[in-house]
């Protein structure tokens, strides 16, 4: 759950201010919830995106993000600095300006996403302990195990179109898994952007990892995730959860047809 900037101890805010040349303004991020603090901080030296956490899972995900963003070339925002103070772990990264891509059928932004995914599909996870498919997704299929670095939350709000190309933010849920898992997690977001389930699968089929997966594995993946998000939607009023439940349900229905 997100907290107000004022929740940060004074010592932490002082450390941040020293790194940005004095805090002029703080603009909270409109989406996301894993870090207690996630804000664009405007200082005399420019803008920095700051994340901070004090609880166990929040700190863990920020540490993961710190390592993951350093292991991947260019796509993540550059890490500018990080520190620990008064029980808080704080990371400042490059602030990226730009709109989110349009992932609708026929959009030229899909070509940018294709290029990014092709570059990332063969990226190995850094050495260390990371989220497993079961730990991250609550689903344990042997075919999900692998050594690829999987972002695992590549929804459009985590994709930013900059003057230099497509960038990918929020690597806190980096998972060590088979490369096809990234593609399967993208399927409902393509459906939500206007693709039919068949169109989404056709687009994903251009990546070698996709056709290598047995049909019954994708059937199970879609069905279990559809049930999971349906249950979440029954207990939560957040619009994005209901949207994701609907899109995942469409994909699962598609895969269940003979």
XYZ file of N, CA, C and O in Angstrom, residues 48-241:
776
model
N 14.042 12.890 -10.633
C 14.477 11.538 -10.289
C 13.248 10.769 -9.836
O 12.394 11.313 -9.117
N 13.140 9.507 -10.266
C 12.044 8.682 -9.782
C 12.546 7.928 -8.555
O 13.557 7.225 -8.618
N 11.850 8.099 -7.448
C 12.300 7.565 -6.166
C 11.318 6.508 -5.664
O 10.107 6.724 -5.633
N 11.871 5.353 -5.273
C 11.094 4.309 -4.621
C 11.706 4.057 -3.253
O 12.933 4.058 -3.105
N 10.829 3.798 -2.286
C 11.326 3.522 -0.934
C 10.409 2.525 -0.250
O 9.195 2.514 -0.473
N 10.978 1.675 0.573
C 10.206 0.676 1.301
C 10.848 0.403 2.644
O 12.069 0.518 2.805
N 10.007 0.020 3.618
C 10.505 -0.326 4.946
C 10.036 -1.703 5.381
O 10.560 -2.247 6.357
N 9.039 -2.271 4.687
C 8.568 -3.604 5.067
C 9.350 -4.677 4.329
O 10.024 -4.414 3.337
N 9.238 -5.911 4.799
C 10.066 -6.999 4.281
C 9.936 -7.237 2.794
O 10.935 -7.259 2.062
N 8.700 -7.421 2.294
C 8.512 -7.704 0.877
C 8.875 -6.502 0.024
O 9.491 -6.637 -1.037
N 8.516 -5.299 0.486
C 8.843 -4.096 -0.267
C 10.338 -3.918 -0.438
O 10.822 -3.599 -1.529
N 11.092 -4.131 0.631
C 12.551 -4.021 0.556
C 13.109 -5.105 -0.359
O 14.004 -4.855 -1.170
N 12.573 -6.317 -0.241
C 13.051 -7.420 -1.077
C 12.862 -7.095 -2.560
O 13.782 -7.290 -3.362
N 11.687 -6.605 -2.927
C 11.432 -6.318 -4.341
C 12.296 -5.169 -4.846
O 12.730 -5.179 -5.999
N 12.571 -4.197 -4.000
C 13.451 -3.104 -4.423
C 14.883 -3.595 -4.613
O 15.583 -3.148 -5.528
N 15.325 -4.497 -3.773
C 16.666 -5.076 -3.956
C 16.714 -5.875 -5.256
O 17.702 -5.830 -5.993
N 15.644 -6.626 -5.540
C 15.580 -7.357 -6.800
C 15.648 -6.383 -7.977
O 16.363 -6.602 -8.955
N 14.883 -5.305 -7.862
C 14.836 -4.333 -8.952
C 16.205 -3.703 -9.185
O 16.616 -3.487 -10.331
N 16.899 -3.434 -8.119
C 18.218 -2.822 -8.233
C 19.157 -3.714 -9.031
O 19.865 -3.250 -9.936
N 19.174 -5.007 -8.728
C 20.056 -5.941 -9.436
C 19.577 -6.166 -10.865
O 20.366 -6.178 -11.817
N 18.270 -6.337 -11.042
C 17.722 -6.626 -12.371
C 17.988 -5.487 -13.341
O 18.377 -5.711 -14.497
N 17.797 -4.252 -12.903
C 17.986 -3.127 -13.810
C 19.450 -2.944 -14.203
O 19.743 -2.376 -15.251
N 20.351 -3.443 -13.359
C 21.762 -3.366 -13.713
C 22.188 -4.525 -14.602
O 23.244 -4.481 -15.225
N 21.370 -5.572 -14.652
C 21.706 -6.743 -15.454
C 21.193 -6.650 -16.883
O 21.611 -7.404 -17.748
N 20.290 -5.706 -17.141
C 19.657 -5.571 -18.457
C 20.133 -4.279 -19.102
O 20.090 -3.210 -18.481
N 20.565 -4.380 -20.342
C 21.060 -3.205 -21.045
C 19.918 -2.287 -21.494
O 18.962 -2.739 -22.106
N 19.997 -1.043 -21.189
C 19.244 0.061 -21.731
C 17.756 0.093 -21.406
O 17.231 1.145 -21.042
N 17.029 -1.003 -21.514
C 15.571 -0.949 -21.369
C 15.113 -0.402 -20.016
O 14.193 0.410 -19.956
N 15.689 -0.826 -18.886
C 15.257 -0.263 -17.601
C 15.833 1.141 -17.408
O 16.832 1.515 -18.031
N 15.203 1.932 -16.535
C 15.799 3.215 -16.177
C 17.115 2.988 -15.436
O 17.257 2.021 -14.685
N 18.071 3.864 -15.666
C 19.374 3.727 -15.020
C 19.255 3.999 -13.524
O 18.544 4.910 -13.089
N 19.957 3.198 -12.722
C 20.009 3.426 -11.278
C 20.989 4.560 -11.018
O 22.155 4.485 -11.399
N 20.526 5.611 -10.359
C 21.363 6.780 -10.082
C 22.026 6.677 -8.713
O 23.182 7.054 -8.550
N 21.288 6.203 -7.745
C 21.816 6.046 -6.400
C 20.858 5.200 -5.559
O 19.705 4.996 -5.936
N 21.369 4.712 -4.433
C 20.511 4.022 -3.466
C 21.176 4.101 -2.109
O 22.401 4.259 -2.000
N 20.374 3.997 -1.058
C 20.924 4.048 0.286
C 19.917 3.451 1.266
O 18.739 3.248 0.937
N 20.401 3.169 2.477
C 19.552 2.715 3.569
C 19.664 3.708 4.710
O 20.763 4.168 5.040
N 18.513 4.035 5.297
C 18.516 5.036 6.370
C 17.256 4.867 7.221
O 16.147 4.760 6.671
N 17.425 4.819 8.529
C 16.283 4.759 9.448
C 15.304 3.634 9.117
O 14.085 3.804 9.230
N 15.843 2.499 8.704
C 14.983 1.362 8.419
C 14.334 1.374 7.047
O 13.518 0.496 6.742
N 14.708 2.331 6.204
C 14.142 2.428 4.855
C 15.220 2.118 3.816
O 16.382 2.493 3.977
N 14.816 1.442 2.762
C 15.673 1.197 1.608
C 15.154 2.082 0.488
O 13.966 2.032 0.139
N 16.038 2.903 -0.074
C 15.626 3.935 -1.029
C 16.439 3.821 -2.316
O 17.667 3.659 -2.263
N 15.766 3.905 -3.438
C 16.421 3.816 -4.742
C 15.975 5.002 -5.606
O 14.780 5.303 -5.699
N 16.939 5.664 -6.221
C 16.632 6.742 -7.161
C 17.057 6.328 -8.558
O 18.202 5.911 -8.762
N 16.134 6.384 -9.521
C 16.434 5.974 -10.887
C 16.125 7.093 -11.866
O 15.419 8.055 -11.554
N 16.649 6.913 -13.055
C 16.401 7.832 -14.163
C 14.899 8.056 -14.347
O 14.120 7.104 -14.381
N 14.499 9.318 -14.442
C 13.090 9.626 -14.701
C 12.847 9.572 -16.210
O 13.558 10.216 -16.987
N 11.865 8.784 -16.618
C 11.562 8.620 -18.041
C 10.276 9.346 -18.391
O 9.240 9.133 -17.764
N 10.351 10.196 -19.395
C 9.175 10.929 -19.865
C 8.658 10.324 -21.153
O 9.438 9.954 -22.037
N 7.356 10.222 -21.262
C 6.760 9.730 -22.497
C 5.450 9.015 -22.238
O 5.145 8.621 -21.105
N 4.671 8.800 -23.283
C 3.387 8.098 -23.133
C 3.579 6.595 -23.067
O 4.663 6.070 -23.356
N 2.524 5.922 -22.693
C 2.519 4.466 -22.754
C 2.171 4.033 -24.176
O 1.450 4.727 -24.883
N 2.681 2.896 -24.630
C 2.430 2.478 -26.006
C 1.000 2.009 -26.218
O 0.306 1.590 -25.287
N 0.585 2.069 -27.463
C -0.701 1.527 -27.890
C -0.444 0.117 -28.408
O 0.282 -0.061 -29.381
N -1.006 -0.878 -27.756
C -0.768 -2.272 -28.140
C -1.934 -2.848 -28.939
O -2.083 -4.069 -29.044
N -2.754 -1.987 -29.525
C -3.885 -2.441 -30.330
C -3.385 -3.093 -31.620
O -2.272 -2.800 -32.087
N -4.185 -3.974 -32.218
C -3.782 -4.596 -33.490
C -3.421 -3.546 -34.532
O -4.149 -2.560 -34.717
N -2.300 -3.745 -35.195
C -1.869 -2.822 -36.240
C -1.104 -1.613 -35.757
O -0.586 -0.837 -36.566
N -0.988 -1.423 -34.452
C -0.267 -0.262 -33.929
C 1.225 -0.387 -34.221
O 1.813 -1.460 -34.007
N 1.869 0.688 -34.656
C 3.327 0.638 -34.863
C 4.096 0.413 -33.565
O 5.253 -0.017 -33.584
N 3.457 0.687 -32.427
C 4.133 0.471 -31.147
C 4.396 -1.008 -30.897
O 5.303 -1.364 -30.123
N 3.627 -1.874 -31.539
C 3.866 -3.316 -31.387
C 5.232 -3.715 -31.919
O 5.855 -4.651 -31.407
N 5.711 -3.013 -32.940
C 7.041 -3.317 -33.475
C 8.122 -3.000 -32.442
O 9.132 -3.715 -32.341
N 7.906 -1.938 -31.673
C 8.867 -1.582 -30.625
C 8.850 -2.620 -29.509
O 9.902 -2.996 -28.973
N 7.645 -3.087 -29.172
C 7.541 -4.126 -28.146
C 8.176 -5.423 -28.638
O 8.866 -6.110 -27.874
N 7.964 -5.749 -29.898
C 8.561 -6.951 -30.475
C 10.083 -6.911 -30.354
O 10.725 -7.884 -29.942
N 10.683 -5.778 -30.712
C 12.134 -5.643 -30.656
C 12.641 -5.786 -29.222
O 13.663 -6.430 -28.970
N 11.916 -5.183 -28.279
C 12.334 -5.262 -26.885
C 12.254 -6.698 -26.371
O 13.167 -7.196 -25.708
N 11.157 -7.381 -26.692
C 10.995 -8.759 -26.228
C 12.039 -9.682 -26.837
O 12.573 -10.568 -26.157
N 12.336 -9.484 -28.110
C 13.355 -10.324 -28.748
C 14.701 -10.131 -28.074
O 15.470 -11.082 -27.903
N 14.991 -8.914 -27.677
C 16.267 -8.640 -27.010
C 16.306 -9.252 -25.610
O 17.376 -9.622 -25.115
N 15.130 -9.371 -24.976
C 15.088 -9.842 -23.598
C 14.868 -11.342 -23.462
O 15.182 -11.912 -22.411
N 14.330 -11.990 -24.493
C 13.953 -13.389 -24.367
C 15.125 -14.303 -24.006
O 14.934 -15.306 -23.326
N 16.316 -13.959 -24.456
C 17.468 -14.810 -24.179
C 18.350 -14.264 -23.062
O 19.473 -14.725 -22.871
N 17.825 -13.276 -22.308
C 18.627 -12.700 -21.225
C 18.573 -13.601 -20.002
O 17.491 -13.862 -19.462
N 19.707 -14.113 -19.551
C 19.689 -14.985 -18.369
C 19.477 -14.181 -17.095
O 19.886 -13.027 -16.992
N 18.827 -14.813 -16.133
C 18.651 -14.171 -14.831
C 20.009 -14.040 -14.151
O 20.839 -14.948 -14.241
N 20.264 -12.932 -13.493
C 21.537 -12.782 -12.778
C 21.680 -13.848 -11.694
O 20.696 -14.406 -11.211
N 22.912 -14.109 -11.315
C 23.173 -15.046 -10.234
C 22.524 -14.549 -8.944
O 22.577 -13.366 -8.620
N 21.886 -15.445 -8.237
C 21.240 -15.058 -6.989
C 19.919 -15.773 -6.811
O 19.535 -16.621 -7.612
N 19.222 -15.421 -5.751
C 17.915 -16.000 -5.461
C 16.839 -15.030 -5.911
O 16.819 -13.870 -5.491
N 15.914 -15.523 -6.741
C 14.872 -14.667 -7.306
C 13.506 -15.302 -7.089
O 13.395 -16.445 -6.640
N 12.469 -14.567 -7.446
C 11.141 -15.162 -7.422
C 11.124 -16.378 -8.344
O 11.704 -16.353 -9.437
N 10.461 -17.419 -7.907
C 10.220 -18.575 -8.753
C 8.846 -18.428 -9.384
O 8.019 -17.618 -8.924
N 8.539 -19.187 -10.442
C 7.191 -19.110 -11.002
C 6.111 -19.387 -9.954
O 5.088 -18.701 -9.909
N 6.345 -20.380 -9.099
C 5.352 -20.698 -8.067
C 5.225 -19.563 -7.057
O 4.111 -19.185 -6.658
N 6.349 -18.984 -6.645
C 6.319 -17.904 -5.678
C 5.722 -16.624 -6.231
O 5.023 -15.897 -5.521
N 5.984 -16.344 -7.490
C 5.485 -15.107 -8.099
C 4.054 -15.239 -8.579
O 3.239 -14.329 -8.409
N 3.715 -16.400 -9.165
C 2.427 -16.545 -9.838
C 1.474 -17.513 -9.151
O 0.311 -17.610 -9.541
N 1.976 -18.232 -8.147
C 1.126 -19.194 -7.478
C 0.767 -20.379 -8.349
O -0.263 -21.023 -8.154
N 1.608 -20.666 -9.309
C 1.360 -21.760 -10.247
C 2.663 -22.514 -10.459
O 3.684 -21.908 -10.799
N 2.645 -23.813 -10.233
C 3.857 -24.615 -10.348
C 3.697 -25.658 -11.445
O 3.128 -26.722 -11.218
N 4.162 -25.332 -12.630
C 4.216 -26.283 -13.737
C 5.689 -26.506 -14.061
O 6.443 -25.541 -14.175
N 6.122 -27.749 -14.212
C 7.542 -28.000 -14.492
C 8.047 -27.217 -15.702
O 9.204 -26.766 -15.710
N 7.190 -27.023 -16.699
C 7.609 -26.317 -17.915
C 7.867 -24.830 -17.681
O 8.447 -24.152 -18.529
N 7.422 -24.308 -16.546
C 7.646 -22.894 -16.242
C 9.043 -22.634 -15.710
O 9.492 -21.487 -15.667
N 9.715 -23.668 -15.276
C 11.056 -23.499 -14.726
C 12.049 -23.212 -15.847
O 11.954 -23.763 -16.945
N 12.991 -22.337 -15.579
C 13.996 -21.999 -16.577
C 14.959 -20.969 -16.034
O 14.849 -20.532 -14.886
N 15.906 -20.559 -16.865
C 16.938 -19.640 -16.402
C 16.844 -18.244 -16.964
O 17.763 -17.440 -16.788
N 15.728 -17.915 -17.631
C 15.597 -16.589 -18.249
C 15.165 -15.540 -17.227
O 14.485 -15.838 -16.241
N 15.566 -14.307 -17.471
C 15.111 -13.181 -16.677
C 13.742 -12.766 -17.210
O 13.616 -12.347 -18.354
N 12.716 -12.898 -16.387
C 11.346 -12.593 -16.778
C 10.852 -11.397 -15.965
O 10.817 -11.450 -14.730
N 10.478 -10.335 -16.634
C 9.994 -9.128 -15.964
C 8.742 -9.437 -15.165
O 8.573 -8.998 -14.029
N 7.821 -10.155 -15.765
C 6.585 -10.704 -15.174
C 5.467 -9.696 -14.941
O 4.412 -10.068 -14.420
N 5.647 -8.457 -15.334
C 4.561 -7.475 -15.194
C 4.645 -6.446 -16.317
O 4.627 -5.243 -16.088
N 4.745 -6.947 -17.543
C 4.942 -6.060 -18.678
C 3.602 -5.543 -19.216
O 3.266 -5.689 -20.388
N 2.831 -4.942 -18.325
C 1.577 -4.319 -18.750
C 1.882 -2.942 -19.330
O 2.971 -2.389 -19.103
N 0.977 -2.357 -20.116
C 1.293 -1.094 -20.810
C 1.749 0.041 -19.899
O 2.523 0.899 -20.333
N 1.297 0.075 -18.632
C 1.726 1.171 -17.761
C 3.189 1.054 -17.360
O 3.775 2.015 -16.867
N 3.778 -0.116 -17.568
C 5.209 -0.296 -17.284
C 6.067 -0.152 -18.536
O 7.267 -0.436 -18.506
N 5.448 0.263 -19.623
C 6.148 0.504 -20.881
C 6.040 1.987 -21.209
O 4.954 2.562 -21.170
N 7.160 2.616 -21.539
C 7.182 4.059 -21.796
C 7.874 4.334 -23.121
O 8.988 3.853 -23.373
N 7.191 5.105 -23.961
C 7.763 5.508 -25.240
C 8.565 6.782 -25.039
O 8.016 7.833 -24.708
N 9.878 6.690 -25.212
C 10.746 7.853 -25.075
C 11.285 8.240 -26.445
O 11.089 7.526 -27.432
N 11.978 9.346 -26.505
C 12.559 9.789 -27.772
C 13.598 8.799 -28.283
O 13.879 8.744 -29.481
N 14.151 7.985 -27.405
C 15.151 7.004 -27.805
C 14.600 5.621 -28.066
O 15.318 4.732 -28.495
N 13.301 5.419 -27.791
C 12.690 4.116 -28.015
C 11.898 3.647 -26.813
O 11.663 4.408 -25.866
N 11.483 2.398 -26.836
C 10.662 1.844 -25.773
C 11.521 1.488 -24.553
O 12.552 0.836 -24.678
N 11.078 1.922 -23.392
C 11.754 1.585 -22.139
C 10.781 0.810 -21.244
O 9.562 0.931 -21.377
N 11.330 0.031 -20.330
C 10.532 -0.841 -19.469
C 10.875 -0.539 -18.022
O 12.045 -0.581 -17.632
N 9.862 -0.229 -17.212
C 10.089 0.149 -15.822
C 9.515 -0.911 -14.883
O 8.858 -1.851 -15.311
N 9.783 -0.740 -13.596
C 9.250 -1.579 -12.522
C 9.671 -3.046 -12.655
O 8.874 -3.927 -12.972
N 10.928 -3.306 -12.355
C 11.505 -4.652 -12.435
C 11.497 -5.350 -11.083
O 12.229 -6.317 -10.869
N 10.670 -4.883 -10.175
C 10.695 -5.408 -8.815
C 10.237 -6.854 -8.706
O 10.558 -7.540 -7.736
N 9.472 -7.333 -9.685
C 8.949 -8.700 -9.634
C 9.723 -9.617 -10.572
O 9.194 -10.618 -11.045
N 10.974 -9.289 -10.827
C 11.793 -10.103 -11.707
C 11.800 -11.554 -11.228
O 12.011 -11.834 -10.053
N 11.543 -12.457 -12.168
C 11.407 -13.878 -11.865
C 12.339 -14.693 -12.747
O 12.536 -14.364 -13.918
N 12.906 -15.734 -12.191
C 13.729 -16.662 -12.957
C 12.817 -17.780 -13.442
O 12.266 -18.536 -12.638
N 12.634 -17.869 -14.762
C 11.654 -18.805 -15.304
C 11.970 -19.102 -16.755
O 12.927 -18.565 -17.332
N 11.149 -19.935 -17.372
C 11.255 -20.186 -18.808
C 10.828 -18.934 -19.562
O 9.927 -18.197 -19.127
N 11.439 -18.682 -20.697
C 11.188 -17.447 -21.438
C 9.733 -17.312 -21.877
O 9.208 -16.190 -21.971
N 9.037 -18.419 -22.129
C 7.653 -18.330 -22.608
C 6.709 -17.747 -21.566
O 5.628 -17.235 -21.910
N 7.100 -17.792 -20.288
C 6.238 -17.271 -19.224
C 5.991 -15.779 -19.419
O 4.880 -15.278 -19.207
N 7.022 -15.046 -19.836
C 6.857 -13.614 -20.111
C 5.788 -13.387 -21.172
O 4.939 -12.485 -21.058
N 5.803 -14.204 -22.214
C 4.857 -14.062 -23.308
C 3.443 -14.391 -22.849
O 2.485 -13.682 -23.201
N 3.293 -15.456 -22.071
C 1.971 -15.847 -21.591
C 1.371 -14.768 -20.691
O 0.158 -14.504 -20.734
N 2.208 -14.130 -19.884
C 1.717 -13.056 -19.017
C 1.318 -11.824 -19.808
O 0.539 -10.993 -19.326
N 1.839 -11.690 -21.015
C 1.497 -10.552 -21.869
C 0.165 -10.762 -22.598
O -0.489 -9.794 -22.992
N -0.266 -12.017 -22.749
C -1.468 -12.335 -23.522
C -2.700 -11.538 -23.081
O -3.383 -10.932 -23.921
N -3.043 -11.502 -21.784
C -4.248 -10.751 -21.409
C -4.145 -9.255 -21.671
O -5.159 -8.600 -21.955
N -2.936 -8.698 -21.610
C -2.785 -7.268 -21.879
C -2.975 -6.973 -23.368
O -3.485 -5.909 -23.730
N -2.569 -7.906 -24.219
C -2.854 -7.747 -25.646
C -4.356 -7.837 -25.895
O -4.922 -7.055 -26.691
N -5.019 -8.756 -25.214
C -6.475 -8.875 -25.344
C -7.152 -7.597 -24.855
O -8.084 -7.091 -25.483
N -6.670 -7.064 -23.757
C -7.230 -5.817 -23.233
C -7.000 -4.625 -24.133
O -7.707 -3.618 -24.045
N -6.007 -4.742 -25.027
C -5.701 -3.658 -25.968
C -6.454 -3.821 -27.292
O -6.239 -3.027 -28.210
N -7.303 -4.835 -27.385
C -8.137 -4.971 -28.575
C -7.920 -6.216 -29.406
O -8.644 -6.460 -30.366
N -6.921 -7.019 -29.073
C -6.700 -8.266 -29.800
C -7.735 -9.301 -29.365
O -8.103 -9.371 -28.185
N -8.165 -10.130 -30.276
C -8.900 -11.316 -29.876
C -7.885 -12.290 -29.279
O -6.674 -12.151 -29.524
N -8.327 -13.283 -28.504
C -7.363 -14.257 -27.990
C -6.551 -14.924 -29.102
O -5.341 -15.141 -28.944
N -7.209 -15.223 -30.230
C -6.485 -15.849 -31.350
C -5.449 -14.896 -31.923
O -4.326 -15.314 -32.263
N -5.786 -13.605 -32.035
C -4.826 -12.620 -32.546
C -3.655 -12.463 -31.584
O -2.506 -12.316 -32.019
N -3.947 -12.472 -30.295
C -2.877 -12.339 -29.301
C -1.908 -13.509 -29.427
O -0.680 -13.320 -29.434
N -2.437 -14.725 -29.550
C -1.569 -15.891 -29.676
C -0.783 -15.871 -30.988
O 0.378 -16.286 -31.024
N -1.418 -15.377 -32.036
C -0.701 -15.283 -33.319
C 0.471 -14.318 -33.197
O 1.567 -14.586 -33.706
N 0.268 -13.211 -32.519
C 1.353 -12.228 -32.351
C 2.470 -12.828 -31.495
O 3.652 -12.679 -31.813
N 2.098 -13.513 -30.450
C 3.104 -14.118 -29.571
C 3.853 -15.248 -30.265
O 4.991 -15.559 -29.898
N 3.232 -15.842 -31.287
C 3.842 -16.963 -31.984
C 5.092 -16.633 -32.771
O 5.804 -17.534 -33.222
N 5.397 -15.344 -32.929
C 6.592 -14.961 -33.671
C 7.865 -15.193 -32.844
O 8.967 -15.167 -33.390
N 7.708 -15.425 -31.534
C 8.864 -15.642 -30.668
C 9.093 -17.146 -30.524
O 8.161 -17.895 -30.220
N 10.318 -17.621 -30.714
C 10.591 -19.066 -30.686
C 10.117 -19.773 -29.428
O 9.759 -20.956 -29.478
N 10.096 -19.073 -28.289
C 9.711 -19.726 -27.042
C 8.239 -20.128 -27.029
O 7.856 -21.060 -26.319
N 7.410 -19.439 -27.813
C 5.965 -19.693 -27.759
C 5.574 -21.030 -28.381
O 4.922 -21.848 -27.711
N 5.914 -21.300 -29.634
C 5.505 -22.586 -30.217
C 6.185 -23.792 -29.583
O 5.768 -24.935 -29.815
N 7.208 -23.563 -28.781
C 7.896 -24.684 -28.132
C 7.121 -25.217 -26.927
O 7.455 -26.284 -26.398
N 6.106 -24.464 -26.476
C 5.338 -24.868 -25.294
C 4.189 -25.779 -25.707
O 3.457 -25.481 -26.655
N 4.014 -26.868 -25.000
C 2.914 -27.770 -25.306
C 1.571 -27.086 -25.068
O 1.406 -26.310 -24.119
N 0.605 -27.398 -25.927
C -0.716 -26.778 -25.847
C -1.360 -26.997 -24.489
O -1.970 -26.084 -23.916
N -1.213 -28.186 -23.925
C -1.851 -28.480 -22.644
C -1.254 -27.646 -21.512
O -1.935 -27.347 -20.529
N 0.011 -27.254 -21.656
C 0.638 -26.398 -20.644
C 0.022 -25.006 -20.690
O -0.308 -24.417 -19.651
N -0.145 -24.463 -21.892
C -0.782 -23.150 -22.028
C -2.237 -23.208 -21.571
O -2.746 -22.251 -20.975
N -2.916 -24.314 -21.855
C -4.294 -24.484 -21.382
C -4.350 -24.362 -19.858
O -5.193 -23.648 -19.305
N -3.451 -25.068 -19.183
C -3.423 -25.046 -17.716
C -3.057 -23.657 -17.196
O -3.663 -23.158 -16.236
N -2.062 -23.050 -17.831
C -1.624 -21.716 -17.412
C -2.787 -20.733 -17.493
O -3.051 -19.974 -16.543
N -3.501 -20.730 -18.617
C -4.612 -19.797 -18.802
C -5.748 -20.084 -17.830
O -6.310 -19.164 -17.219
N -6.094 -21.353 -17.662
C -7.213 -21.714 -16.799
C -6.947 -21.360 -15.338
O -7.812 -20.782 -14.657
N -5.756 -21.706 -14.843
C -5.443 -21.434 -13.436
C -5.370 -19.933 -13.173
O -5.876 -19.444 -12.154
N -4.771 -19.191 -14.092
C -4.694 -17.738 -13.894
C -6.053 -17.080 -14.014
O -6.346 -16.103 -13.314
N -6.910 -17.580 -14.891
C -8.264 -17.036 -15.005
C -9.021 -17.241 -13.693
O -9.711 -16.329 -13.207
N -8.895 -18.426 -13.114
C -9.565 -18.691 -11.841
C -9.012 -17.805 -10.729
O -9.763 -17.304 -9.874
N -7.697 -17.614 -10.730
C -7.068 -16.781 -9.704
C -7.573 -15.342 -9.777
O -7.958 -14.758 -8.747
N -7.596 -14.776 -10.974
C -8.011 -13.386 -11.101
C -9.515 -13.213 -10.927
O -9.979 -12.176 -10.452
N -10.285 -14.219 -11.264
C -11.729 -14.180 -10.995
C -11.972 -14.112 -9.493
O -12.810 -13.322 -9.017
N -11.236 -14.920 -8.733
C -11.369 -14.902 -7.274
C -10.945 -13.552 -6.703
O -11.587 -13.026 -5.784
N -9.865 -12.992 -7.231
C -9.418 -11.673 -6.769
C -10.475 -10.614 -7.039
O -10.732 -9.733 -6.204
N -11.092 -10.676 -8.222
C -12.097 -9.682 -8.594
C -13.326 -9.759 -7.699
O -13.997 -8.743 -7.457
N -13.632 -10.952 -7.209
C -14.793 -11.116 -6.326
C -14.562 -10.498 -4.958
O -15.509 -10.252 -4.216
N -13.297 -10.224 -4.630
C -12.961 -9.688 -3.312
C -12.394 -8.267 -3.373
O -12.020 -7.715 -2.334
N -12.323 -7.691 -4.567
C -11.671 -6.387 -4.728
C -12.406 -5.569 -5.772
O -12.799 -6.093 -6.819
N -12.574 -4.286 -5.502
C -13.299 -3.410 -6.431
C -12.394 -2.664 -7.401
O -12.890 -1.886 -8.220
N -11.084 -2.863 -7.313
C -10.181 -2.142 -8.212
C -10.483 -2.496 -9.669
O -10.570 -3.676 -10.035
N -10.619 -1.461 -10.497
C -10.992 -1.677 -11.892
C -10.008 -2.526 -12.659
O -10.408 -3.379 -13.470
N -8.705 -2.335 -12.413
C -7.711 -3.081 -13.187
C -7.760 -4.576 -12.884
O -7.501 -5.402 -13.770
N -8.137 -4.924 -11.650
C -8.255 -6.339 -11.300
C -9.422 -6.969 -12.041
O -9.321 -8.079 -12.583
